[in-house]
Coordinates of C-alpha atoms and ligand atoms in Angstrom, one line a residue:
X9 CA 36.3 -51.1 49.0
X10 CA 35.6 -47.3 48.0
X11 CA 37.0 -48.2 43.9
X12 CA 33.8 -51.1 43.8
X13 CA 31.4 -48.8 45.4
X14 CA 32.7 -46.3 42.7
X15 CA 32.6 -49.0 40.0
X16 CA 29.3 -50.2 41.6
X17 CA 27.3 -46.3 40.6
X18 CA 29.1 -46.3 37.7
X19 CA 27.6 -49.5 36.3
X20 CA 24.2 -48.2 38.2
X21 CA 24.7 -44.9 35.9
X22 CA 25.3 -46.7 32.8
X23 CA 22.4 -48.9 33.5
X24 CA 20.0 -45.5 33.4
X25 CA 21.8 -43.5 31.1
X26 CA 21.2 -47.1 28.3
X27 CA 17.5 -47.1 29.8
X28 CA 17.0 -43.8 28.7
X29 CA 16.9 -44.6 25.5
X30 CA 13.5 -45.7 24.0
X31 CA 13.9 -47.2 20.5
X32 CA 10.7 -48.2 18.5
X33 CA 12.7 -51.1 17.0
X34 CA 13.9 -52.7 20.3
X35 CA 12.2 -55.7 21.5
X36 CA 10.0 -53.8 24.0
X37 CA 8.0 -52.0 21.2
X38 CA 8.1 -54.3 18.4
X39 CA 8.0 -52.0 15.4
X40 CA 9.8 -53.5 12.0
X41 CA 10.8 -51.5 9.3
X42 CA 8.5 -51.1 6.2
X43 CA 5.5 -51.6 8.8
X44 CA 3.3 -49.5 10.9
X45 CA 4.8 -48.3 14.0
X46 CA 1.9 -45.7 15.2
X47 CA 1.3 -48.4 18.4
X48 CA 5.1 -48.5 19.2
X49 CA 6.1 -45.0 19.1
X50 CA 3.1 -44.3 21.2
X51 CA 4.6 -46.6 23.8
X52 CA 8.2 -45.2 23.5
X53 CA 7.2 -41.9 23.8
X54 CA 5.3 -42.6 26.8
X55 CA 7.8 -44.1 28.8
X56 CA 10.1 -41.6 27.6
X57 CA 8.1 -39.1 28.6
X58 CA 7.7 -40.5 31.9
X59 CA 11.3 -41.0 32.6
X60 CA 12.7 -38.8 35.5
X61 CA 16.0 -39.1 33.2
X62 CA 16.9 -37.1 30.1
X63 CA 15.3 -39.4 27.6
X64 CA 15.9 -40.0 23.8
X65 CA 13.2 -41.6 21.3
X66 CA 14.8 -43.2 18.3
X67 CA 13.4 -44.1 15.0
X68 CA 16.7 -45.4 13.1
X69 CA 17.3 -46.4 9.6
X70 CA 14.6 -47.5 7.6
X71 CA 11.0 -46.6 6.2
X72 CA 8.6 -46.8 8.8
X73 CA 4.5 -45.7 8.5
X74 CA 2.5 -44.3 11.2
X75 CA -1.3 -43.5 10.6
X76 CA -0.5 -40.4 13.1
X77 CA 1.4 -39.7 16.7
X78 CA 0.0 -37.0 18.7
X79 CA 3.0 -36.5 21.0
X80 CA 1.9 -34.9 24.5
X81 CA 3.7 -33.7 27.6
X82 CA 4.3 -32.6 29.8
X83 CA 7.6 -35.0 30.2
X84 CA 9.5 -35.2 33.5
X85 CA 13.3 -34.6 31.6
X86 CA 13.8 -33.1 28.5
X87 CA 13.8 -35.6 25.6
X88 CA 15.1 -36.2 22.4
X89 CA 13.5 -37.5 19.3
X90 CA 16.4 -39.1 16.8
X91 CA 14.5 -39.8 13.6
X92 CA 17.1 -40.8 11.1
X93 CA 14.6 -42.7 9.3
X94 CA 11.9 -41.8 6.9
X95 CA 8.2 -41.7 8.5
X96 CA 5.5 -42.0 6.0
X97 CA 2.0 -41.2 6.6
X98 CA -1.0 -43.2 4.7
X99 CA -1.5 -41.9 1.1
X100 CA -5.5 -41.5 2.0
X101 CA -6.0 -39.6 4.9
X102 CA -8.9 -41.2 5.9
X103 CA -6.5 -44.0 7.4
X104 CA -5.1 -41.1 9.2
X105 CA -6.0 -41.3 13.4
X106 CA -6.8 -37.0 13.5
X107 CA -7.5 -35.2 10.4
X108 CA -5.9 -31.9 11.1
X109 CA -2.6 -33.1 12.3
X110 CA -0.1 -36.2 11.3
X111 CA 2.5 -35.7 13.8
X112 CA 2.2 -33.4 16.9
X113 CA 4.2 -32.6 19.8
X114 CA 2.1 -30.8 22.4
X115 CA 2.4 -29.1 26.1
X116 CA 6.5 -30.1 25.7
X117 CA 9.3 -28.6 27.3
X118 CA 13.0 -29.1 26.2
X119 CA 12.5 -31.6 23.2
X120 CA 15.0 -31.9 20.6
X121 CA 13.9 -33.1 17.4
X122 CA 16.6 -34.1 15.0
X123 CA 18.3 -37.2 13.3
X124 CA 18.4 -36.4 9.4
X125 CA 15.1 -38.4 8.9
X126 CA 12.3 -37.2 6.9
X127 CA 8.9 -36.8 7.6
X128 CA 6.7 -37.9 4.1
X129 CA 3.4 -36.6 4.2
X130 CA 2.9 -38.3 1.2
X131 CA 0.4 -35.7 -0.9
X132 CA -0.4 -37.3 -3.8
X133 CA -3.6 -34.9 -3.9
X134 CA -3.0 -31.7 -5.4
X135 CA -2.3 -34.4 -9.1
X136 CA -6.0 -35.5 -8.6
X137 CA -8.7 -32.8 -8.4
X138 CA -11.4 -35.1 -7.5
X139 CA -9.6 -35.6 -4.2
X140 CA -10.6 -34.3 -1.5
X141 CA -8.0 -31.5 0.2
X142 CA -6.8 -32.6 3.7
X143 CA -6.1 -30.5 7.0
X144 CA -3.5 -32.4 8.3
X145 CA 0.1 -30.6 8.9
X146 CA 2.9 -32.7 8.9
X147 CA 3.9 -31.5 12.2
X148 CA 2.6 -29.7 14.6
X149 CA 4.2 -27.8 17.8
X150 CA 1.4 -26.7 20.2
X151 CA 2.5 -25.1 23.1
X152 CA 6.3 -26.2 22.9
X153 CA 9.0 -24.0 24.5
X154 CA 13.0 -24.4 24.8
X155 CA 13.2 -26.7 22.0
X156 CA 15.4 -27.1 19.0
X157 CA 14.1 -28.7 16.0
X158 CA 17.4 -29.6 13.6
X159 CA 18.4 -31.4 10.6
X160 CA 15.0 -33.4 9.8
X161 CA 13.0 -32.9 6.2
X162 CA 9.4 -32.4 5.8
X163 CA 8.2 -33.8 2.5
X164 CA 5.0 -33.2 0.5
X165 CA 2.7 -32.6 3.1
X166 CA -1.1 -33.2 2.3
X167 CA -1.2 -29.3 4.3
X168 CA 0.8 -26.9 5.9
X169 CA 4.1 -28.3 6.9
X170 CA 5.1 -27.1 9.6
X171 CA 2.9 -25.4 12.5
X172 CA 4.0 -23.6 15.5
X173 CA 1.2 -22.8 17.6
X174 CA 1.8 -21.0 21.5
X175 CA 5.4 -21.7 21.4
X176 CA 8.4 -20.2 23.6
X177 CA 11.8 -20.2 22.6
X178 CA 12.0 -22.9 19.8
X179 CA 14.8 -22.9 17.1
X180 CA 14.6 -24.2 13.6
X181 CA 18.3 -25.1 12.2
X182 CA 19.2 -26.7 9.4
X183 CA 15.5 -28.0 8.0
X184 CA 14.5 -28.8 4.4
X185 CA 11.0 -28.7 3.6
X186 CA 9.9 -29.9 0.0
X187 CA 6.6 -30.1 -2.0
X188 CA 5.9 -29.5 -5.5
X189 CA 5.2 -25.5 -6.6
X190 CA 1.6 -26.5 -7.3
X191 CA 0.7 -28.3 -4.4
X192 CA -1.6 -25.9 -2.2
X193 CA -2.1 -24.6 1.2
X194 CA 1.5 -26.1 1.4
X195 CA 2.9 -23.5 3.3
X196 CA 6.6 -23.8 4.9
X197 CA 6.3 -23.2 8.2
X198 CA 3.5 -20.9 9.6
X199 CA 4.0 -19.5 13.3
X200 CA 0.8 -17.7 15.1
X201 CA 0.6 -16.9 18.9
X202 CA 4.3 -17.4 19.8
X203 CA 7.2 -16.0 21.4
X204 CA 11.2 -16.3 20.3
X205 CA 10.9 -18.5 16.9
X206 CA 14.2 -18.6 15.0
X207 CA 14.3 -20.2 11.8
X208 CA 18.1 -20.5 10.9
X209 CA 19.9 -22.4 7.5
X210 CA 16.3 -23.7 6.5
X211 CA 15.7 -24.5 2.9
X212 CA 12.3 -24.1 1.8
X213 CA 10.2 -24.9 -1.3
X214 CA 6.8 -25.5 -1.7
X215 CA 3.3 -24.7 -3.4
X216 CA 2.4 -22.0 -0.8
X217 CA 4.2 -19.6 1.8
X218 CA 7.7 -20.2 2.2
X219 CA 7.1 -18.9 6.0
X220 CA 3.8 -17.5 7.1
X221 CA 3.5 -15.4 10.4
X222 CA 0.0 -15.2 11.5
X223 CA -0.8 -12.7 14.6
X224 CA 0.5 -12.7 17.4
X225 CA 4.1 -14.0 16.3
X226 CA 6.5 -11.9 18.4
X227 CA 10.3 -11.7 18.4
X228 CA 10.7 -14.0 15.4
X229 CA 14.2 -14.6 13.8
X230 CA 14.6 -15.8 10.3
X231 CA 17.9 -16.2 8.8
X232 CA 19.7 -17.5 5.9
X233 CA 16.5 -19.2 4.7
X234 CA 16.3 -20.0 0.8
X235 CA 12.7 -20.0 -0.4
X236 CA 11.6 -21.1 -3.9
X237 CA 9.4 -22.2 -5.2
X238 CA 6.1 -20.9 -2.8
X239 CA 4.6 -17.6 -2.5
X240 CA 7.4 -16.2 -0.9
X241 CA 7.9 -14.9 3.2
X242 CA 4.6 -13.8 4.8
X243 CA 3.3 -11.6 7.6
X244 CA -0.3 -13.0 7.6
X245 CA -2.6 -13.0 6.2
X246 CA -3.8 -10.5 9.1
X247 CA -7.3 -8.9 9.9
X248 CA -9.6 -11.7 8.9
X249 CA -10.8 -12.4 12.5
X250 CA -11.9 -10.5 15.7
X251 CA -9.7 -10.2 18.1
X252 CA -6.1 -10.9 17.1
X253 CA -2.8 -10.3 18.7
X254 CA 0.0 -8.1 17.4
X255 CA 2.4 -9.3 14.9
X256 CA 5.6 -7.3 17.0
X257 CA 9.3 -7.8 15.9
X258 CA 10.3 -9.8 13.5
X259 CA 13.3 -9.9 11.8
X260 CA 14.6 -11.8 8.5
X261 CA 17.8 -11.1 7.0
X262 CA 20.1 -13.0 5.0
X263 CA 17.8 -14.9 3.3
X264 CA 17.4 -15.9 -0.7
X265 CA 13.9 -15.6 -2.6
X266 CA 14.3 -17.7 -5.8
X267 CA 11.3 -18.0 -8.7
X268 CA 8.4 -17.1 -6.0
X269 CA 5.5 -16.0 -6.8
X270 CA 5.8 -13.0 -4.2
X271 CA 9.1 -11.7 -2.0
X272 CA 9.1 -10.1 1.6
X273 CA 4.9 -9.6 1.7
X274 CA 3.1 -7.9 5.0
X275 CA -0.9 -8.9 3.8
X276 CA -4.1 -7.9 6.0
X277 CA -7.7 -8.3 4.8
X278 CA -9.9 -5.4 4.0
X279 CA -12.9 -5.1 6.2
X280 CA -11.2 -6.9 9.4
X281 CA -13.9 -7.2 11.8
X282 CA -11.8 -5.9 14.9
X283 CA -8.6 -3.5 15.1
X284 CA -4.7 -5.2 14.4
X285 CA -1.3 -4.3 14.8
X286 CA 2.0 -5.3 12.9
X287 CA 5.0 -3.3 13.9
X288 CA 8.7 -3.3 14.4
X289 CA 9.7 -5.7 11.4
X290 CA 13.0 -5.4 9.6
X291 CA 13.5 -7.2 6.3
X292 CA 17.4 -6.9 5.6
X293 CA 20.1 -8.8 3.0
X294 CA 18.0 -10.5 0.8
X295 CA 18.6 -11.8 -2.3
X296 CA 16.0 -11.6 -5.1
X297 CA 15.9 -13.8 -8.5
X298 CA 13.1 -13.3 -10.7
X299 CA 10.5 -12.9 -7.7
X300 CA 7.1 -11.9 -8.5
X301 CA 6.3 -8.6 -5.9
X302 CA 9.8 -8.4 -4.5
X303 CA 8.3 -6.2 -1.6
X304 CA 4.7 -6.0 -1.2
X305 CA 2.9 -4.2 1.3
X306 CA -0.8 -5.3 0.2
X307 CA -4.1 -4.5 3.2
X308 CA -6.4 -5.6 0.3
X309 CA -5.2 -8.9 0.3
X310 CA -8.3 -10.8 -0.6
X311 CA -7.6 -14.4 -2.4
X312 CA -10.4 -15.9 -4.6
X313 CA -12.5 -12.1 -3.7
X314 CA -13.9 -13.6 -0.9
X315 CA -14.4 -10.4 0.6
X316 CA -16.1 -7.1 0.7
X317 CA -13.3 -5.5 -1.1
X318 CA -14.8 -1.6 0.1
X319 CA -14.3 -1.6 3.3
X320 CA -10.3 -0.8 4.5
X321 CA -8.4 -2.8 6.5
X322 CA -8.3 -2.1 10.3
X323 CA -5.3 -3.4 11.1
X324 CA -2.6 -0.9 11.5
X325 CA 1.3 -1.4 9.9
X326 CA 4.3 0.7 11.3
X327 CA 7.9 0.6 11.6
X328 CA 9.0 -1.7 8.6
X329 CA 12.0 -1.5 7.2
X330 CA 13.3 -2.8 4.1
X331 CA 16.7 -2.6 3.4
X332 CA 19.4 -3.9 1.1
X333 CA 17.4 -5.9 -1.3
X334 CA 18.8 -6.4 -4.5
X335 CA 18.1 -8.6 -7.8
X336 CA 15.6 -9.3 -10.0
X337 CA 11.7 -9.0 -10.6
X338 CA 9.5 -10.8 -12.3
X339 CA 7.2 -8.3 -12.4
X340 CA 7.2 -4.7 -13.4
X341 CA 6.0 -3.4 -10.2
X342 CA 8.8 -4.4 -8.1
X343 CA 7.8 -2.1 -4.7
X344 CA 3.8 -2.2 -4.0
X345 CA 3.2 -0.2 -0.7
X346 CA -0.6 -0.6 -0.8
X347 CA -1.7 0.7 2.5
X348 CA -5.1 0.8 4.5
X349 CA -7.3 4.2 3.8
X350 CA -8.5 4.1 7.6
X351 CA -4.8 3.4 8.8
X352 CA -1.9 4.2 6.9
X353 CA 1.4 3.1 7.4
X354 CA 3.4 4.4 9.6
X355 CA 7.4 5.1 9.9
X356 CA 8.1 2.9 6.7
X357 CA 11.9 2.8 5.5
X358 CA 12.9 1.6 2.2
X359 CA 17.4 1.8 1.9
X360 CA 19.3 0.2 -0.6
X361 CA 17.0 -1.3 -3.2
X362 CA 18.3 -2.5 -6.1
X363 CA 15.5 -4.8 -8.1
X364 CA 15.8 -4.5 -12.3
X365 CA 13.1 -6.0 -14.2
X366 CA 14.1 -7.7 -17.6
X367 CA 10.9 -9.1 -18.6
X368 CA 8.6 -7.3 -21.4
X369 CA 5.7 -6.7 -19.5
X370 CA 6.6 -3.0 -19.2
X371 CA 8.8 -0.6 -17.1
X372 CA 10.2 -1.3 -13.8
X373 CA 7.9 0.9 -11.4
X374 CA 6.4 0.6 -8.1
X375 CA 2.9 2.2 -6.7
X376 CA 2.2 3.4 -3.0
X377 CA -0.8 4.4 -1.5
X378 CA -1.5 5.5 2.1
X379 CA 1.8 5.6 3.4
X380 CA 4.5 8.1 3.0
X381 CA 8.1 6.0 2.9
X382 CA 11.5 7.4 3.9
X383 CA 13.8 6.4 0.7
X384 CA 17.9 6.1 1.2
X385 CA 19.3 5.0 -2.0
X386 CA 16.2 3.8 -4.0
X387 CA 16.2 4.5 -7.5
X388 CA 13.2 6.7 -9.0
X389 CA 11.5 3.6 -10.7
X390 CA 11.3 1.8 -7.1
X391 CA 10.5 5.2 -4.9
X392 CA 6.6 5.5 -5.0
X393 CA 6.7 6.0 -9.0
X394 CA 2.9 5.4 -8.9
X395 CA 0.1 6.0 -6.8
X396 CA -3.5 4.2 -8.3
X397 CA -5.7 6.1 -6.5
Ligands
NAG22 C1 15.9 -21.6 24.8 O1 15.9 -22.9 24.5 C2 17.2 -23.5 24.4 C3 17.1 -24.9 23.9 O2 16.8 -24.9 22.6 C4 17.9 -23.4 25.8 O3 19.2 -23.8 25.7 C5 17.9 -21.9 26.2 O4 18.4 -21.8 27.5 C6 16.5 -21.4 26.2 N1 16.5 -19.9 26.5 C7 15.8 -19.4 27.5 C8 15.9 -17.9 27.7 O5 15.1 -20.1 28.2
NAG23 C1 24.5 -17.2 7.4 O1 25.3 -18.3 7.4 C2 26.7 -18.0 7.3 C3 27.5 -19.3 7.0 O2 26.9 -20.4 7.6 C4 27.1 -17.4 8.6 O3 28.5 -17.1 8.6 C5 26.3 -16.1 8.8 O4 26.6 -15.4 10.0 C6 24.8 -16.3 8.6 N1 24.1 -15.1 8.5 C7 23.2 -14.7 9.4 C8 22.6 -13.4 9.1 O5 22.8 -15.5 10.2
NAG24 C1 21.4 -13.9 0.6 C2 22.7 -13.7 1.3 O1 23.0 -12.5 1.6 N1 23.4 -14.8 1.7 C3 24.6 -14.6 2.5 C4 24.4 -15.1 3.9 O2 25.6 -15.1 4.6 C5 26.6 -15.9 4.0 C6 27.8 -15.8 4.9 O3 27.9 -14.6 5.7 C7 26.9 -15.4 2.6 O4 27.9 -16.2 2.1 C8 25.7 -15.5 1.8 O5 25.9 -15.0 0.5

């Protein structure tokens, strides 16, 4: 009597743990390959998200299109979303159902995102210059926490790819993110206003930012990342608005720069209307080959001189440390520690730099102004060689 009850909730179990899994395909959502599926992976991921149960979304084999999926939470259980597949998004964005997002995951706790599929933004702008530039991301995290997003691609995305927005403890592992080097505003992944962001074995090329971290992006991890092309790994741009939070510990080490336009970059805007902080960030191990600015401290970072370039920055940059960075420059001014007037850096280290510049645009030679570095084992040519003003 006791072995059927046993075999009784063990068929009971199996029941829930097979009903926790919400595929778009299966009969109860109706989506087909090579079709639209934005209707049935609404319904999957509401029922998922309503089950009490660990729950998994799947979107299997195939190409599927979605004209968007704004994924919201808060779920009862954590969930998974399996895309092995390869989402496409409309190739005119006025199909799309939000213009400044494709995918989304919002208010979410405990999702893991994953499957090997790819996420195809399909940009077919940047070739055409009568079209009109989007805002959507490919996808978006708003206010995610405990998640790991692993092994999915992000593909030409008409915008950023990749947007973490007041996020808590979310791991990136084992993401590729691709768009042609002249594709723009295509930055990698860009993290503002969040908490314990690793980025771990990601592989990232694109036509803007390899990895952006905009203010208040504390206690952010990035390891053995390889960026190329883009514009290299960014703090900010900082300092443009009032009132933004500090940019506090971040750490990237192990990581490979390859043909980008700039290398390890902190970059605040001159004439910030309120006051700023970046501090405690460590830039370790990395690999340099024929970058542009290997290490760039610039607080008159002004694109397009949109700005009043006379007025200093006001946001204020101490404790960065840059160490063991070796290769190649493709520029002559490998170090540029270009500092605010108002506030200089403060506590800068620079230990073990090796960069050699082969090109024939001049010497190797880097500048500094308004900050006074600490220099273990730089070479002359790299140690503050120049100061323009
Ligand atoms: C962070 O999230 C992971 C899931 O990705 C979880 O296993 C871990 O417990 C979380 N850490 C904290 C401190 O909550
Ligand atoms: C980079 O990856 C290698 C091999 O996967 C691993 O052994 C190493 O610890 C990683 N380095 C860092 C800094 O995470
Ligand atoms: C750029 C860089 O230093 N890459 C190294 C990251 O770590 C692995 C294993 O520890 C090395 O094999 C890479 O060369």
């Amino acid at each position: 009597m006791a072995g059927w009850i046993f075999v009784f909730f063990l068929l009971v179990s199996i029941a829930k743990v097979q009903s926790s899994v919400f595929d778009v395909t299966s009969a109860a959502y109706g989506g087909k390959p090579n079709s639209d599926i934005t209707q049935a992976l609404a319904n999957a991921w509401r029922d998922a998200c309503a089950s009490t149960w660990p729950a998994k979304v799947v979107i299997p084999q195939g190409t599927y299109y979605t004209r968007g999926a704004i994924l919201q939470g808060p779920c009862k259980a954590p969930i998974d979303v399996q895309v092995q597949g390869n989402l496409k998004a409309p190739l005119d964005s006025k199909y799309l159902t939000k213009q400044d997002s494709w995918v989304g995951f919002q208010y979410v706790d405990r999702l893991t995102l994953y499957g090997g599929g790819t996420f195809d933004g399909q940009n077919n702008c940047y070739k055409n210059k009568y079209c009109k530039t989007t805002q959507a991301v490919n996808l978006r995290l708003d206010f995610v926490s405990n998640s790991m997003i692993r092994d999915i691609t992000s593909l030409d995305s008409k915008n950023f790819h990749i947007n973490v927005l007041g996020c808590r403890n979310v791991t990136f592992q084992y993401v590729t993110i691709t768009a042609p080097e002249d594709s723009i505003n295509t930055d990698g992944i860009h993290i503002g206003r969040s908490f314990g962001i690793t980025i771990d074995h990601t592989t990232i090329g694109t036509g803007d930012d390899c990895i952006s971290l905009g203010d208040g992006s504390q206690q952010i991890i990035v390891t053995n990342v390889t960026c190329g092309p883009g514009h290299g790994i960014s703090i900010g741009s900082l300092g443009k608005y009032q009132s933004e939070d500090p940019v506090a510990g971040v750490l990237v080490k192990n990581c490979t720069l390859t043909n980008t336009q700039n290398g390890l970059r902190i970059k605040t805007w001159p004439g910030s209307p309120g006051f700023g902080i970046a501090t405690h960030i460590h830039f370790q191990d990395i690999a340099m080959v024929n970058v542009g600015n290997p290490i760039f401290i610039d607080q008159q970072y002004c694109p397009y001189s949109q700005c009043a370039q006379k007025a200093p920055s006001t946001v204020q940059i101490s404790g960065v440390t840059f160490a063991n960075i070796k290769g190649t420059s493709a520029t002559p001014v490998a170090v540029q520690l270009m500092c605010s007037r108002k506030l200089p850096c403060q506590n800068v280290w620079l230990e073990d730099i090796d960069i050699n510049y082969n090109g024939d645009k001049g010497l190797l030679t880097s500048q500094c102004a308004y900050v006074k570095p600490q220099f273990t084992r730089v070479a002359n040519p790299l140690a503050c060689a120049t100061n323009p003003f």
